[in-house]
Amino acid sequence: MSPARADELKDEEAAVYDRQLRVWGVEVQRKLTAARVLLVGFGKLAAEATKNITLAGVGHVTLLDDTPAAQLAGHNFLVTPAAAGEHTAAQAAAATLQAMNPLVKVSAAAGPAAAAAASADALAGQDLVIATGAMPLGQLQQLNAAARRAGASFMAGGASGPGGWFFVDLRQHSYVPKGSAGADSDKVTLQYSALAEVLAPPAAPLPATTHAMYYVLLVCAALEQQLQRPLTAADLPAAQQQLQQLAAASPQLAAAQQQLAAHLAGAAEFAPVAAVLGGIIANNVVAAVSGSGAPLNNMLFYSLLDGRAIVETQPAGDGAGQPGKAAGGAAAGSQQQQQQQAHEVVID
Amino acid sequence: MEDTTPTNSSERWIDIDKLLTRNGNLVGPGFEPGPELRDFLQQDCKVLCIGAGGLGCEILKDLALSGFVNIDVIDMDTIDVSNLNRQFLFRLQDVGKPKAVVAAERINARVPGANVTAHFGRIEDMPLQFYQEFTVIVLGLDSLEARRYMNSIACSLLEFDEEGNPDMSTIKPLVDGGTEGFKGHARVILPGVTPCFECTLWLFPPQTKFPLCTLAETPRTPAHCIEYAHLILWSQQRSHEEFDTDDEEHMQWVYSNALARAKQYGIEGVTFQLTQGVVKNIIPAIASTNAIVSAACVLEALKLITMCSTGLNNYMMYTGSQGIYTHTVAYERDPQCPVCSAGVEVVAPADTTLQQVIDLMLAHPQLGKMLAHPSVSYGSKQLYARGIYEEDSRPNLAKPVRELLEGDEPAALLTVNDKKLSASLRVRLRLKEPQQ
């Protein structure tokens, strides 16, 4: 990669982006400027993620959520009480974000987040769709499929009480690992799974290390599918029953039962948790858009209670055609190894 | 439109209440769930945020949204255009204004009920009593020196009992964050319990200083050429002027001279951007790393105060350039730490004079580096004082020190002050009888 030449950017960009150009260089910055990202659903997690990607210089950011801004005012730092007025959350937040970085374009799309999957207008031309509101899993899966049809990658996540989760679908994604020479032979190519595949009932018993939250998501997806409607707190007994069947042998059962109850009760987003996940989302957006550096593959579960963020590849594959399989380059073998094992990081 | 936000209703803080009013299997030791915790957080607790920059903006936001109300912030800087890629509370129109002032205004406007007080000034200019008021201090600093200073302040508040054990009620917790590019750290400092900043100074690599002969005779890298122009040429050709990194003409002068030197030696890579980086010691920075590290710090502050979960023990490193990786280490205290221990031990023969004790301290491998002209006190008694009382206390220097101490305790706790120090040091003097 040629050394960064700040004079190839506009003067204002070079001045404002100076500190981050020294991190990732002009080429990555150019790709960020050219990127178009749609955020579906707006809350604390979306606020954090959009703040980070707007500051990073993603050229076109669109927000989609017609919840009245007044409902968020005062406990979402992008929606000031003074500005809430008659606006939607998307409009109020977009205004704050636009002021935060006049070098990019931040706008609000019309309509409810729930209709995003059906909104060809909103999806057209987007490189990446990110859903962070409390959407039912069935809707998220539809949105993922619609994004793929529109030629976009997809990310989804949620912050709930002390924890949260994050999922990435970059379809077929090639990247150059940092520190490599950058030749074509160094490139790594990953095949990602869509959320529907990730949340489909597992064909085989899950490994003992599988995170409790993954069980929760599987159970909720299956029950939603059965009942053909979003779940409520009243569905807890039925959900617990399914969990018992799915996770009886798992050491994570007790943790999963607790998290399932919290998930169905709808715990609110906690700001510092949203901030951690929002930072991780932004780093993945930069990796996804620029093709530089390894993106998440493909799920992350975080809890402030034990300070851990667990990375897993789901479904865990074991052979050809399985998701997460790397292709190309000497890095392939070790890459695959890494993908199959959950690895653990601690963010206290 | 009328602000209908419920300012302190349980509905608004439902996320925090779930953490603080319910028990669980991952809570901290001694955790007592109940509404009193949030009451304490929002009424009695005072938190200080040092810095209103990349980390500071994020810390203030997270503190306010986590239910903290009484928040002070101190920063001596004004806003620069290069801050805008991550210090999200600031806008282009704010360039030139004090960071602390603008940050406080913005948080107070966005989070109803938040009471952020700004201090536009240096941390060195605040009296010790100022720092004493806070329940916890969160650091969003960008230099070693500033961290050492705040560390010495917090540790100087620590008192020990006769056995040399820390008095828990005098512990002033610090939470320290730092970032650069995709990397960062968060650590918890409980003076007397966890290692203080001084205990782990060895963690930091020595700062880059090029040998003068390399700059003058044998440059190999673009940075050598830049520092040649900045340090050597400037003092030769423009010694009457003080070099100002904010002066465009000064920077261009260094750049063009660095370029000329590089051409002379066939060295590639001198750019204006690199020149700025080298001369100003610029730290590359992005918003996402600051967001993650700051959130980790605020979570630690919350856990320290409420015990809602086990705290970080005690140093976490984070990197996000290749996926995500962190590593948490429980570093250990240096029992001889001059800043946070009950006292660095100095052993001397029983008949040693006070002057000889002072000489021993100046010759001590650790203490000697920190002292130049020390004053010594014992409890409330000034044994030898520099300054206006020097003449009065001078006769003590010749006396055997045991005459100046009380009784025959095994080790006497002396307090040493010096212009070089930001806060006093503790020294434990052990006098040995000749037969031993």
Coordinates of C-alpha atoms in Angstrom, one line a residue, chain B residues 128-366:
Chain B
L128 CA -5.4 18.8 47.0
Q129 CA -8.7 19.5 48.7
F130 CA -10.4 19.7 45.3
Y131 CA -9.5 16.1 44.4
Q132 CA -10.4 14.9 47.9
E133 CA -14.1 15.6 47.3
F134 CA -14.6 13.0 44.6
T135 CA -15.8 9.4 45.1
V136 CA -13.9 8.3 42.1
I137 CA -11.6 9.9 39.5
V138 CA -11.7 8.8 35.8
L139 CA -8.6 9.7 33.7
G140 CA -8.9 10.4 30.0
L141 CA -5.3 11.6 29.6
D142 CA -2.8 11.5 26.8
S143 CA 0.6 11.7 28.5
L144 CA 2.7 9.7 31.0
E145 CA 3.5 12.9 33.0
A146 CA -0.1 13.8 33.6
R147 CA -0.9 10.2 34.7
R148 CA 2.0 10.2 37.1
Y149 CA 0.8 13.5 38.5
M150 CA -2.8 12.3 39.1
N151 CA -1.4 9.1 40.5
S152 CA 0.7 10.9 43.0
I153 CA -2.2 13.0 44.1
A154 CA -4.5 10.0 44.7
C155 CA -1.7 8.1 46.5
S156 CA -0.8 11.0 48.7
L157 CA -4.3 10.9 50.1
L158 CA -3.7 7.3 51.3
E159 CA -3.0 6.8 55.0
F160 CA -1.5 3.8 56.7
D161 CA -2.0 2.4 60.1
E162 CA 0.8 1.5 62.5
E163 CA 1.3 -1.9 60.9
G164 CA 1.7 -0.3 57.5
N165 CA -1.7 -1.4 56.2
P166 CA -3.7 1.0 54.1
D167 CA -6.6 2.8 55.8
M168 CA -9.4 1.7 53.4
S169 CA -11.4 4.9 54.1
T170 CA -8.7 7.0 52.6
I171 CA -8.4 5.1 49.3
K172 CA -9.2 7.4 46.3
P173 CA -10.0 5.1 43.3
L174 CA -8.7 6.0 39.9
V175 CA -9.8 4.5 36.6
D176 CA -7.3 5.2 33.9
G177 CA -7.9 4.8 30.1
G178 CA -5.6 5.3 27.2
T179 CA -5.9 4.8 23.4
E180 CA -3.8 5.0 20.2
G181 CA -5.3 3.9 16.9
F182 CA -7.0 0.6 17.3
K183 CA -5.3 -0.1 20.6
G184 CA -6.1 0.9 24.2
H185 CA -6.1 0.0 27.8
A186 CA -8.3 0.4 30.9
R187 CA -7.0 -0.1 34.4
V188 CA -8.2 0.3 37.9
I189 CA -6.0 1.8 40.5
L190 CA -6.9 1.4 44.2
P191 CA -3.9 3.0 46.0
G192 CA -2.6 0.6 48.6
V193 CA -4.4 -2.3 47.1
T194 CA -3.7 -2.6 43.4
P195 CA -0.4 -1.3 41.8
C196 CA -0.4 2.4 41.3
F197 CA 0.9 4.0 38.1
E198 CA 4.4 4.3 39.5
C199 CA 4.5 0.6 40.5
T200 CA 4.1 -0.3 36.8
L201 CA 6.1 2.5 35.2
W202 CA 8.3 -0.2 33.7
L203 CA 5.4 -1.2 31.4
F204 CA 6.0 1.8 29.2
P205 CA 8.8 1.7 26.6
P206 CA 11.3 4.5 26.8
Q207 CA 10.2 7.5 24.7
T208 CA 11.8 7.9 21.3
K209 CA 14.8 10.2 21.4
F210 CA 17.3 10.1 18.6
P211 CA 21.0 10.3 19.4
L212 CA 22.4 13.7 18.4
C213 CA 25.1 12.2 16.3
T214 CA 22.6 10.3 14.2
L215 CA 20.7 13.5 13.6
A216 CA 23.8 15.5 12.9
E217 CA 26.0 13.0 10.9
T218 CA 24.2 9.9 9.8
P219 CA 20.5 10.2 9.3
R220 CA 18.7 7.1 7.9
T221 CA 15.0 7.8 8.3
P222 CA 12.6 10.7 7.4
A223 CA 12.1 11.3 11.2
H224 CA 15.9 11.9 11.6
C225 CA 15.7 14.6 8.9
I226 CA 12.7 16.2 10.5
E227 CA 14.3 16.3 14.0
Y228 CA 17.5 17.6 12.5
A229 CA 15.6 20.6 11.1
H230 CA 13.5 20.9 14.2
L231 CA 16.2 20.6 16.9
I232 CA 19.5 21.4 15.3
L233 CA 19.0 23.7 12.4
W234 CA 16.4 25.8 14.3
S235 CA 18.7 26.5 17.2
Q236 CA 21.5 27.3 14.8
Q237 CA 19.5 29.6 12.5
R238 CA 16.6 30.9 14.5
S239 CA 17.7 30.6 18.1
H240 CA 16.2 33.9 19.0
E241 CA 12.7 32.6 18.3
E242 CA 10.9 30.0 20.3
F243 CA 9.6 27.2 18.1
D244 CA 5.8 27.1 18.1
T245 CA 4.2 24.0 16.8
D246 CA 1.0 25.9 16.1
D247 CA 2.8 28.4 13.9
E248 CA 2.3 27.4 10.2
E249 CA 5.4 29.2 9.1
H250 CA 7.6 27.5 11.7
M251 CA 6.2 24.1 10.7
Q252 CA 6.7 24.8 7.0
W253 CA 10.3 26.0 7.7
V254 CA 11.0 22.7 9.4
Y255 CA 9.3 20.7 6.7
S256 CA 11.2 22.3 3.8
N257 CA 14.6 22.0 5.6
A258 CA 13.8 18.4 6.5
L259 CA 13.0 17.8 2.8
A260 CA 16.3 19.4 1.7
R261 CA 18.3 17.2 4.1
A262 CA 16.4 14.1 3.0
K263 CA 17.3 14.8 -0.6
Q264 CA 20.9 15.3 0.4
Y265 CA 21.0 11.8 1.9
G266 CA 18.7 10.1 -0.6
I267 CA 16.0 9.5 2.1
E268 CA 12.4 9.2 0.9
G269 CA 9.3 9.7 2.9
V270 CA 9.4 13.2 4.3
T271 CA 5.9 14.7 4.1
F272 CA 4.3 17.6 5.8
Q273 CA 2.0 15.2 7.5
L274 CA 5.0 13.2 8.9
T275 CA 6.7 16.4 9.9
Q276 CA 3.6 17.4 12.0
G277 CA 3.5 13.9 13.5
V278 CA 7.1 13.9 14.6
V279 CA 7.4 17.4 15.8
K280 CA 4.0 17.5 17.6
N281 CA 4.2 13.9 18.8
I282 CA 0.8 13.3 17.3
I283 CA -1.1 10.2 18.6
P284 CA -3.2 8.6 15.8
A285 CA -6.8 8.2 17.0
I286 CA -10.2 7.0 15.9
A287 CA -13.6 7.3 17.5
S288 CA -14.5 3.6 18.0
T289 CA -11.5 2.8 20.2
N290 CA -12.2 5.7 22.4
A291 CA -15.8 4.7 22.7
I292 CA -14.9 1.1 23.8
V293 CA -12.2 2.1 26.3
S294 CA -14.2 4.9 27.8
A295 CA -17.2 2.7 28.2
A296 CA -15.0 0.1 29.9
C297 CA -13.7 2.8 32.3
V298 CA -17.2 4.1 33.2
L299 CA -18.4 0.5 33.8
E300 CA -15.5 0.1 36.2
A301 CA -16.4 3.3 38.0
L302 CA -20.0 2.1 38.3
K303 CA -18.9 -1.3 39.6
L304 CA -16.5 0.3 42.1
I305 CA -19.2 2.4 43.6
T306 CA -22.1 0.0 43.5
M307 CA -20.4 -3.4 43.6
C308 CA -23.0 -4.6 41.0
S309 CA -20.4 -6.9 39.5
T310 CA -16.8 -7.9 40.1
G311 CA -14.4 -5.2 39.1
L312 CA -11.5 -5.3 36.7
N313 CA -8.4 -6.7 38.3
N314 CA -6.6 -4.7 37.3
Y315 CA -5.2 -3.9 33.8
M316 CA -6.9 -4.6 30.5
M317 CA -5.3 -4.2 27.1
Y318 CA -7.5 -4.0 24.0
T319 CA -6.8 -4.1 20.3
G320 CA -9.4 -4.0 17.5
S321 CA -7.3 -3.9 14.4
Q322 CA -7.8 -7.6 13.6
G323 CA -11.1 -8.6 14.9
I324 CA -11.1 -8.0 18.6
Y325 CA -8.6 -9.0 21.2
T326 CA -8.2 -8.1 24.9
H327 CA -6.0 -9.4 27.6
T328 CA -6.5 -8.7 31.3
V329 CA -3.6 -9.0 33.8
A330 CA -3.6 -8.7 37.5
Y331 CA -0.4 -6.7 38.0
E332 CA 1.1 -6.7 41.5
R333 CA 2.1 -3.8 43.6
D334 CA 5.7 -2.9 44.2
P335 CA 6.0 -3.2 48.0
Q336 CA 8.8 -0.6 47.8
C337 CA 6.9 1.8 45.6
P338 CA 7.9 5.3 46.7
V339 CA 4.5 6.6 45.8
C340 CA 1.9 4.2 47.1
S341 CA 3.6 2.0 49.7
A342 CA 3.8 2.6 53.4
G343 CA 7.3 3.9 52.7
V344 CA 10.5 3.0 51.0
E345 CA 12.8 1.5 53.5
V346 CA 16.1 3.1 54.4
V347 CA 18.3 1.3 56.8
A348 CA 20.9 3.2 58.8
P349 CA 23.2 2.7 61.9
A350 CA 21.6 3.8 65.2
D351 CA 23.8 6.9 65.6
T352 CA 23.1 8.3 62.1
T353 CA 22.6 12.0 61.9
L354 CA 19.7 13.6 60.1
Q355 CA 22.1 14.9 57.4
Q356 CA 23.4 11.4 56.9
V357 CA 19.8 10.1 56.5
I358 CA 19.2 12.7 53.8
D359 CA 22.4 11.7 52.1
L360 CA 21.3 8.1 52.2
M361 CA 18.0 9.0 50.5
L362 CA 19.9 11.0 47.8
A363 CA 22.1 8.0 47.2
H364 CA 19.2 5.5 47.1
P365 CA 18.7 4.0 43.6
Q366 CA 15.0 4.9 43.5

